[in-house]
mmCIF file of C-alpha atoms in Angstrom:
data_model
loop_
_atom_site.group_PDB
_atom_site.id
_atom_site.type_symbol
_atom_site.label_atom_id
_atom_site.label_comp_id
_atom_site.label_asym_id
_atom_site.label_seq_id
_atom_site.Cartn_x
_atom_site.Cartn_y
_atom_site.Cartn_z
ATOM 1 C CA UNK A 1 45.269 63.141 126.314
ATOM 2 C CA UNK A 2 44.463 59.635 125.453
ATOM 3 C CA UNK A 3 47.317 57.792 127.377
ATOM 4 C CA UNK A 4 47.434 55.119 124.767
ATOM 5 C CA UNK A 5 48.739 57.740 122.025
ATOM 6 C CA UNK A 6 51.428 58.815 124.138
ATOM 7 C CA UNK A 7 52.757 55.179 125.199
ATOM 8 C CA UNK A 8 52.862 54.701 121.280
ATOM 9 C CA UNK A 9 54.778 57.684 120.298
ATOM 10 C CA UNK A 10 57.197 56.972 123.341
ATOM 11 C CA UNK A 11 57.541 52.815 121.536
ATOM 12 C CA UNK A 12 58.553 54.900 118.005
ATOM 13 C CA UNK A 13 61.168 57.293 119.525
ATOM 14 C CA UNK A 14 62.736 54.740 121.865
ATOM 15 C CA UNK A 15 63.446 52.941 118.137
ATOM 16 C CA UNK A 16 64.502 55.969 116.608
ATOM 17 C CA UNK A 17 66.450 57.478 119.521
ATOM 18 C CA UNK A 18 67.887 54.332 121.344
ATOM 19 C CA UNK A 19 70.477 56.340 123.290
ATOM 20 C CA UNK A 20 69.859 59.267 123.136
ATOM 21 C CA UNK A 21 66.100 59.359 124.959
ATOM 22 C CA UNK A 22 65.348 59.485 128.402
ATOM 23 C CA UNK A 23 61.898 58.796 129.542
ATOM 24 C CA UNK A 24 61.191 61.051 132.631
ATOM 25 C CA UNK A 25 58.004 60.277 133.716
ATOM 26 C CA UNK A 26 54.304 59.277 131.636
ATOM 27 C CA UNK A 27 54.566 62.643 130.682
ATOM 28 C CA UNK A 28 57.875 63.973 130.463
ATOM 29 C CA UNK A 29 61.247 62.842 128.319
ATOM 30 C CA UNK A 30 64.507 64.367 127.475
ATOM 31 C CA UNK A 31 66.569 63.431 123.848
ATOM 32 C CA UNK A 32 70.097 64.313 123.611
ATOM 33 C CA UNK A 33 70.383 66.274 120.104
ATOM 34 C CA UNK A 34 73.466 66.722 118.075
ATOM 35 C CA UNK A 35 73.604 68.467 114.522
ATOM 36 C CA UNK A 36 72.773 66.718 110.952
ATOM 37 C CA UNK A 37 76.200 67.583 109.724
ATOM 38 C CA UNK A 38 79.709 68.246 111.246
ATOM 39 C CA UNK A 39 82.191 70.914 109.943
ATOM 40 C CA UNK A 40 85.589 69.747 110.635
ATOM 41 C CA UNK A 41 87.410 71.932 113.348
ATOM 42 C CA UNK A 42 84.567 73.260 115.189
ATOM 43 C CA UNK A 43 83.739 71.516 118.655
ATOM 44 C CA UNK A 44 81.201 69.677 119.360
ATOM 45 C CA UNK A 45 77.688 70.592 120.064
ATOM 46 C CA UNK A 46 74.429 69.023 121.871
ATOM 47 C CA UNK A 47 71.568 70.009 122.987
ATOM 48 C CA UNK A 48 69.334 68.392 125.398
ATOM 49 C CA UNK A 49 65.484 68.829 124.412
ATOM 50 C CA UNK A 50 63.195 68.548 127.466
ATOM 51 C CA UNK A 51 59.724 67.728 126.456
ATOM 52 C CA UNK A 52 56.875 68.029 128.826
ATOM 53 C CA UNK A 53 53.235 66.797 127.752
ATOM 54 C CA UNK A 54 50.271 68.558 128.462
ATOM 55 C CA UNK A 55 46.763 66.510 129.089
ATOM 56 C CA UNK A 56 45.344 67.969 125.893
ATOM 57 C CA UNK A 57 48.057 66.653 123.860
ATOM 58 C CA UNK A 58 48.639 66.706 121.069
ATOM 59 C CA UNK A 59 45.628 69.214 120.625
ATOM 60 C CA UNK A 60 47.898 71.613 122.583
ATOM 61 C CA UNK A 61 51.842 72.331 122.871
ATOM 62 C CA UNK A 62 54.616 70.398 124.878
ATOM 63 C CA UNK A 63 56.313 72.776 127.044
ATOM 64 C CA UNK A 64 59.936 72.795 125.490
ATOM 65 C CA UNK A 65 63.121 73.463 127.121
ATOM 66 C CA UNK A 66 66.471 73.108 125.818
ATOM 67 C CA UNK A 67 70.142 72.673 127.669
ATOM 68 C CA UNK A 68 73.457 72.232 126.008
ATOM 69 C CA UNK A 69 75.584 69.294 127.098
ATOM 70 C CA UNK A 70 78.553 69.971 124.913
ATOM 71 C CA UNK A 71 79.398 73.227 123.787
ATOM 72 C CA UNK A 72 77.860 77.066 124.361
ATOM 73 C CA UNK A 73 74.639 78.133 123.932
ATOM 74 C CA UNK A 74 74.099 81.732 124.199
ATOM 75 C CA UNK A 75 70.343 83.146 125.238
ATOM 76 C CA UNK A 76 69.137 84.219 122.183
ATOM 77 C CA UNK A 77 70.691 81.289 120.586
ATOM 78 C CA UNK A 78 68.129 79.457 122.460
ATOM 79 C CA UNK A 79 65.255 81.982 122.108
ATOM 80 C CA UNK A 80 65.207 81.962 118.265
ATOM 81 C CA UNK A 81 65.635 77.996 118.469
ATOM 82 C CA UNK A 82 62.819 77.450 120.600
ATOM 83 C CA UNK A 83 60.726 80.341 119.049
ATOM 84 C CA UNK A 84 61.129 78.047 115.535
ATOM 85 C CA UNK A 85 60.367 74.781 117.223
ATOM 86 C CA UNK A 86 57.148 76.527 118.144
ATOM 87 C CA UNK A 87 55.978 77.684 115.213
ATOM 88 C CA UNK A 88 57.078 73.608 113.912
ATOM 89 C CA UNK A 89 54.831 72.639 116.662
ATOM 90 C CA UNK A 90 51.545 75.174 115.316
ATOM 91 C CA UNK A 91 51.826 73.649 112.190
ATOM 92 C CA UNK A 92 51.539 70.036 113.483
ATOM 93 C CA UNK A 93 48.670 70.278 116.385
ATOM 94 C CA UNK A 94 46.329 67.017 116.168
ATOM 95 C CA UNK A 95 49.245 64.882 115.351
ATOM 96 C CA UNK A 96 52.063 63.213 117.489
ATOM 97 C CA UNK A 97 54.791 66.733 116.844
ATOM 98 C CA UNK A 98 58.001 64.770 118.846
ATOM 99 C CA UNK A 99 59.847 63.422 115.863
ATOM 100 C CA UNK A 100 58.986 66.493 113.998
ATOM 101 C CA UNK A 101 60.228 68.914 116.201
ATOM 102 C CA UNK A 102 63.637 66.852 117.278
ATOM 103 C CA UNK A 103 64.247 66.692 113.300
ATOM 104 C CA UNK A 104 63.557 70.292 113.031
ATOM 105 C CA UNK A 105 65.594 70.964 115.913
ATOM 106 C CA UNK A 106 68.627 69.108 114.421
ATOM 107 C CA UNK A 107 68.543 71.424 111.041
ATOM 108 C CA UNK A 108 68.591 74.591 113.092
ATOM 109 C CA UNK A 109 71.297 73.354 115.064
ATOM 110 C CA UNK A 110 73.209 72.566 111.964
ATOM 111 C CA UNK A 111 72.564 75.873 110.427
ATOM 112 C CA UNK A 112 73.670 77.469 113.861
ATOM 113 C CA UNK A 113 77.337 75.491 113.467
ATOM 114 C CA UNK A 114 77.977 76.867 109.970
ATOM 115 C CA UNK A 115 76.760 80.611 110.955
ATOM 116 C CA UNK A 116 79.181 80.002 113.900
ATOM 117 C CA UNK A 117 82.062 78.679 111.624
ATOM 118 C CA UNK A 118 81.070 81.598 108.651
ATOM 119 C CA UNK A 119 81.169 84.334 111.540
ATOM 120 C CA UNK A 120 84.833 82.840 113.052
ATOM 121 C CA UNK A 121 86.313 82.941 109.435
ATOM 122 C CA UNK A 122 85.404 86.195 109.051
ATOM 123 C CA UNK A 123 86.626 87.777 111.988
ATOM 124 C CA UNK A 124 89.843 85.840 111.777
ATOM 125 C CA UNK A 125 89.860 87.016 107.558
ATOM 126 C CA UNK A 126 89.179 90.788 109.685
ATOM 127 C CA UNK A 127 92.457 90.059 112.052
ATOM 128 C CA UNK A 128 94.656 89.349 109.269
ATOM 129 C CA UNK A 129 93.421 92.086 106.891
ATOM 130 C CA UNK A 130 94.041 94.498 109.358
ATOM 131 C CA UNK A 131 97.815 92.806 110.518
ATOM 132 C CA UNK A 132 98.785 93.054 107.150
ATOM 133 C CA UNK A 133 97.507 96.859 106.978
ATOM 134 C CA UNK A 134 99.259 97.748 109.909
ATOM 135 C CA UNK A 135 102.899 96.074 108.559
ATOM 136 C CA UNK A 136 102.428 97.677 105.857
ATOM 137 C CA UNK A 137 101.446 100.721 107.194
ATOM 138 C CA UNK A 138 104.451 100.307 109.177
ATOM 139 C CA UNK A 139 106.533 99.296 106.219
ATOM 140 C CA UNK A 140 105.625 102.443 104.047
ATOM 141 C CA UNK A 141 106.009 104.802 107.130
ATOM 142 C CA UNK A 142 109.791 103.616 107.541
ATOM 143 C CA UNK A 143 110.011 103.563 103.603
ATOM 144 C CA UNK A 144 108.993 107.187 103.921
ATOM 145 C CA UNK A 145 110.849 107.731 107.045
ATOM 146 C CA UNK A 146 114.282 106.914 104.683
ATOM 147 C CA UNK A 147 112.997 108.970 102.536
ATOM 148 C CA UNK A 148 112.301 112.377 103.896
ATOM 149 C CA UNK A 149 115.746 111.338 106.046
ATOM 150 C CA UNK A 150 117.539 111.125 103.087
ATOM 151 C CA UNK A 151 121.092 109.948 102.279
ATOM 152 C CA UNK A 152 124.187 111.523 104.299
ATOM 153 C CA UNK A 153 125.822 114.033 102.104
ATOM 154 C CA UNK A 154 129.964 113.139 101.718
ATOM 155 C CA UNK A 155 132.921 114.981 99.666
ATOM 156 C CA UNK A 156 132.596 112.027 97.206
ATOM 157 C CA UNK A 157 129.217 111.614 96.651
ATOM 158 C CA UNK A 158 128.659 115.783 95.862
ATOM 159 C CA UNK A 159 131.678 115.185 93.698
ATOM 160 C CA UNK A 160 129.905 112.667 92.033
ATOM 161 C CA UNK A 161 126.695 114.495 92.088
ATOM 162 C CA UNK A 162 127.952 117.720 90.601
ATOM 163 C CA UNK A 163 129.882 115.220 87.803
ATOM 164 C CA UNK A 164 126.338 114.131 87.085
ATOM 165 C CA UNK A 165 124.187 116.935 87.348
ATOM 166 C CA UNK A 166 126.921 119.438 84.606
ATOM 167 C CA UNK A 167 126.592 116.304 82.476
ATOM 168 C CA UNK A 168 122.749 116.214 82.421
ATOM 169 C CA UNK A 169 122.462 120.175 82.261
ATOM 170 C CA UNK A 170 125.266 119.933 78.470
ATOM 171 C CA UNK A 171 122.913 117.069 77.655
ATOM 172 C CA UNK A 172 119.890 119.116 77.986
ATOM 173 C CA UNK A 173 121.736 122.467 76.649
ATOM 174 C CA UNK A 174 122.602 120.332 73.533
ATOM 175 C CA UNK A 175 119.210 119.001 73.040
ATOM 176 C CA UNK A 176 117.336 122.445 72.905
ATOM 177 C CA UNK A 177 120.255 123.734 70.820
ATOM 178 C CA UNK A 178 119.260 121.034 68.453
ATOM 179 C CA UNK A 179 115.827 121.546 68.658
ATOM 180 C CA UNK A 180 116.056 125.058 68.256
ATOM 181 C CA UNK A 181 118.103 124.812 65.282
ATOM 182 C CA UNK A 182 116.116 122.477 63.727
ATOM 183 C CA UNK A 183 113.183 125.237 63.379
ATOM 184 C CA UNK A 184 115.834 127.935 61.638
ATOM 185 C CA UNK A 185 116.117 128.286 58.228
ATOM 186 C CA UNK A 186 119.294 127.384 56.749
ATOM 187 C CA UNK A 187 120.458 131.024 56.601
ATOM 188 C CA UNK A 188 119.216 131.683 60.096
ATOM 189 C CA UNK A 189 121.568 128.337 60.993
ATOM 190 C CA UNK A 190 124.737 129.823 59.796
ATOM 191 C CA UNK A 191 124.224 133.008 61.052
ATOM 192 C CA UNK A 192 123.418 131.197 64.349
ATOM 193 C CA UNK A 193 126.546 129.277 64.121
ATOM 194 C CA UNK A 194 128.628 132.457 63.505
ATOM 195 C CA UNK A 195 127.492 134.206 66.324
ATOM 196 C CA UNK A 196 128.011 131.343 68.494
ATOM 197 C CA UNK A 197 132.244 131.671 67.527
ATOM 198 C CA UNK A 198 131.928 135.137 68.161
ATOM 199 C CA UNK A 199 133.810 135.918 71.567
ATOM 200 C CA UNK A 200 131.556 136.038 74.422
ATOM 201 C CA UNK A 201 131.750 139.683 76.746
ATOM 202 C CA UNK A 202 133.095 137.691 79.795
ATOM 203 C CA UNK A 203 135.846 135.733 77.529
ATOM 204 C CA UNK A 204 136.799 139.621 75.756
ATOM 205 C CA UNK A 205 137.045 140.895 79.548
ATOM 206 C CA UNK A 206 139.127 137.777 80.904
ATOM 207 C CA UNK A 207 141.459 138.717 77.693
ATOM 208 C CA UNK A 208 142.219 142.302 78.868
ATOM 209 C CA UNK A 209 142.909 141.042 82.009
ATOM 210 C CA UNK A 210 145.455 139.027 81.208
ATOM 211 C CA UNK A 211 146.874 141.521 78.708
ATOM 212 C CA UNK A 212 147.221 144.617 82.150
ATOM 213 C CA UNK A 213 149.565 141.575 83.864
ATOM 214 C CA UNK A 214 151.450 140.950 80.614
ATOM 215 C CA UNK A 215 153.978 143.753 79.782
ATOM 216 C CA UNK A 216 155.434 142.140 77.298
ATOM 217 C CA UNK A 217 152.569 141.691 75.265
ATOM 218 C CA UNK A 218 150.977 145.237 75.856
ATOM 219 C CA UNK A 219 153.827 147.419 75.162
ATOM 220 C CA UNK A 220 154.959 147.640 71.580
ATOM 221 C CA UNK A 221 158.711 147.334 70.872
ATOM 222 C CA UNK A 222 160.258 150.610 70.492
ATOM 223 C CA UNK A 223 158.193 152.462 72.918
ATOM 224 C CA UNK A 224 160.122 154.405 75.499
ATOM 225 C CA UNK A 225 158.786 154.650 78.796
ATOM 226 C CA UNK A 226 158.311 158.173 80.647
ATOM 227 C CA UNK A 227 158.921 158.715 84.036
ATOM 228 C CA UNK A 228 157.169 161.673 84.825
ATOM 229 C CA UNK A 229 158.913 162.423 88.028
ATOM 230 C CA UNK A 230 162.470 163.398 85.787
ATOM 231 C CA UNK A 231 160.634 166.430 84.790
ATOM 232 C CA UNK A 232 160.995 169.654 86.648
ATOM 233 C CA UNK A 233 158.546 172.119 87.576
ATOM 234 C CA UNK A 234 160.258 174.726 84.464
ATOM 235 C CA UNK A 235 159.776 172.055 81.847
ATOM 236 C CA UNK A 236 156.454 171.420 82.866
ATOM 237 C CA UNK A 237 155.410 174.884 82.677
ATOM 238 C CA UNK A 238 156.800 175.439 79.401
ATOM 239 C CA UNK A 239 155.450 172.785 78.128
ATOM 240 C CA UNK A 240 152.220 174.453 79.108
ATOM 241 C CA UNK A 241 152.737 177.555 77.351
ATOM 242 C CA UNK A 242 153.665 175.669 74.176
ATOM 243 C CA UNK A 243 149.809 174.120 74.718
ATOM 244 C CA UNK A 244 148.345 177.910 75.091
ATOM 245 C CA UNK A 245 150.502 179.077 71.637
ATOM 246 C CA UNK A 246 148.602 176.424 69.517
ATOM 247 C CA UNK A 247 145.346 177.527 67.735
ATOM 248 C CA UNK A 248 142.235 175.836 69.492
ATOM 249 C CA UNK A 249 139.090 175.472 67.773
ATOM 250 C CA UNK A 250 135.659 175.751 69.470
ATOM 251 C CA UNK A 251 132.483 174.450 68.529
ATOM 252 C CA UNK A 252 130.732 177.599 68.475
ATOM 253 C CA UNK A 253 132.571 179.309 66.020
#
């Protein structure tokens, strides 16, 4: 390593890097590397990039190291950053790499931030998706809860049930009684009509029941009522010869 080439690249990233590089030793320096970009609530984040200079460079690799100052760095956060600054550092053997590599190491750490910030929205987007399905959850299970519990039963509110329901079942009678009539005929209509004045068996029976309780209205006027018991035992017999004189007729003569 021609100790000239190194001097110069050190001259060029002490005016790039004014405060943020550390020169080690002839061979070794340390930059203090923050992210291209912010993103507005996240906290901060730097890196410190140890580079240590092999004789054969820049024919062969620095030896790179990297320690955060600010904020977390997780291992194989820094695996996969120093695995890319490698790769940065194949593709630029023969030249003087540093500048590359602490450019390329400020992209990844800005693409690192947003996966960071992208991965925290989602899992707080996760946290309130699932709060919101538990309160509801919640919410339907007392809704149903209500529901299968049902409303106390009072005197007033069967009252007003029953008032309800007989209305709805004469609305519903009179509806297919409309619709039924209005597939008759017109003759099949009046004699539908007729029998439905006719006198129902229940309302004939209800009327002989009322006419057993009503003397008045069961006995004719004029009739004169028996009492069996006046009779004696002579009279009756006689009365059952009288029977035996009349002619009776059979069936099978």
């Amino acid at each position: 390593m021609s100790a000239e080439i190194l001097t110069e690249e050190f001259e060029v990233l002490e005016s790039i890097y004014p405060t943020e590089l550390s020169i080690i030793s002839d061979r070794e320096i340390q930059i203090d590397v923050e992210p291209d970009e912010t993103i507005d609530g996240e906290h901060p984040f730097k890196l410190q990039l140890s580079v240590h200079y092999p004789d054969e460079y820049p024919d062969d690799l620095p030896h790179l190291t990297l320690v955060a100052i600010e904020g977390d760095l997780e291992d194989t956060e820094r695996e996969n950053l120093l695995e890319s600054l490698t790769e940065v550092g194949e593709e630029n053997v023969g030249m003087a790499m540093t500048f590359t590599l602490v450019s390329h190491l400020r992209e990844q750490m800005t693409s690192l931030v947003r996966k960071r910030a992208d991965q925290l929205m989602a899992e707080e987007t996760e946290k309130e998706r699932l709060a919101i399905e538990v309160k509801s959850g919640s919410s339907h299970y007392q809704a149903e809860e209500a529901r299968t519990r049902g409303t106390p039963v009072t005197v007033e509110s069967f009252k007003a049930w029953k008032i309800k329901f007989a209305r709805e079942m004469a609305q519903r009678k009179a509806k297919d009684e409309e619709e039924r009539l209005r597939a008759l005929s017109s003759k099949e209509r009046e004699e539908w009509k007729r029998a439905a004045t006719r006198p129902t068996g229940r309302q004939l029976f209800e009327k002989n029941k009322n006419l057993e309780h009503d003397d008045d209205s069961f006995v004719e006027e004029g009739t004169v009522s028996v009492d069996i018991s006046q009779y004696d035992r002579s009279q009756l017999r006689a009365h059952e010869d009288d029977d035996d004189d009349r002619v009776h007729f059979s069936d099978s003569d």
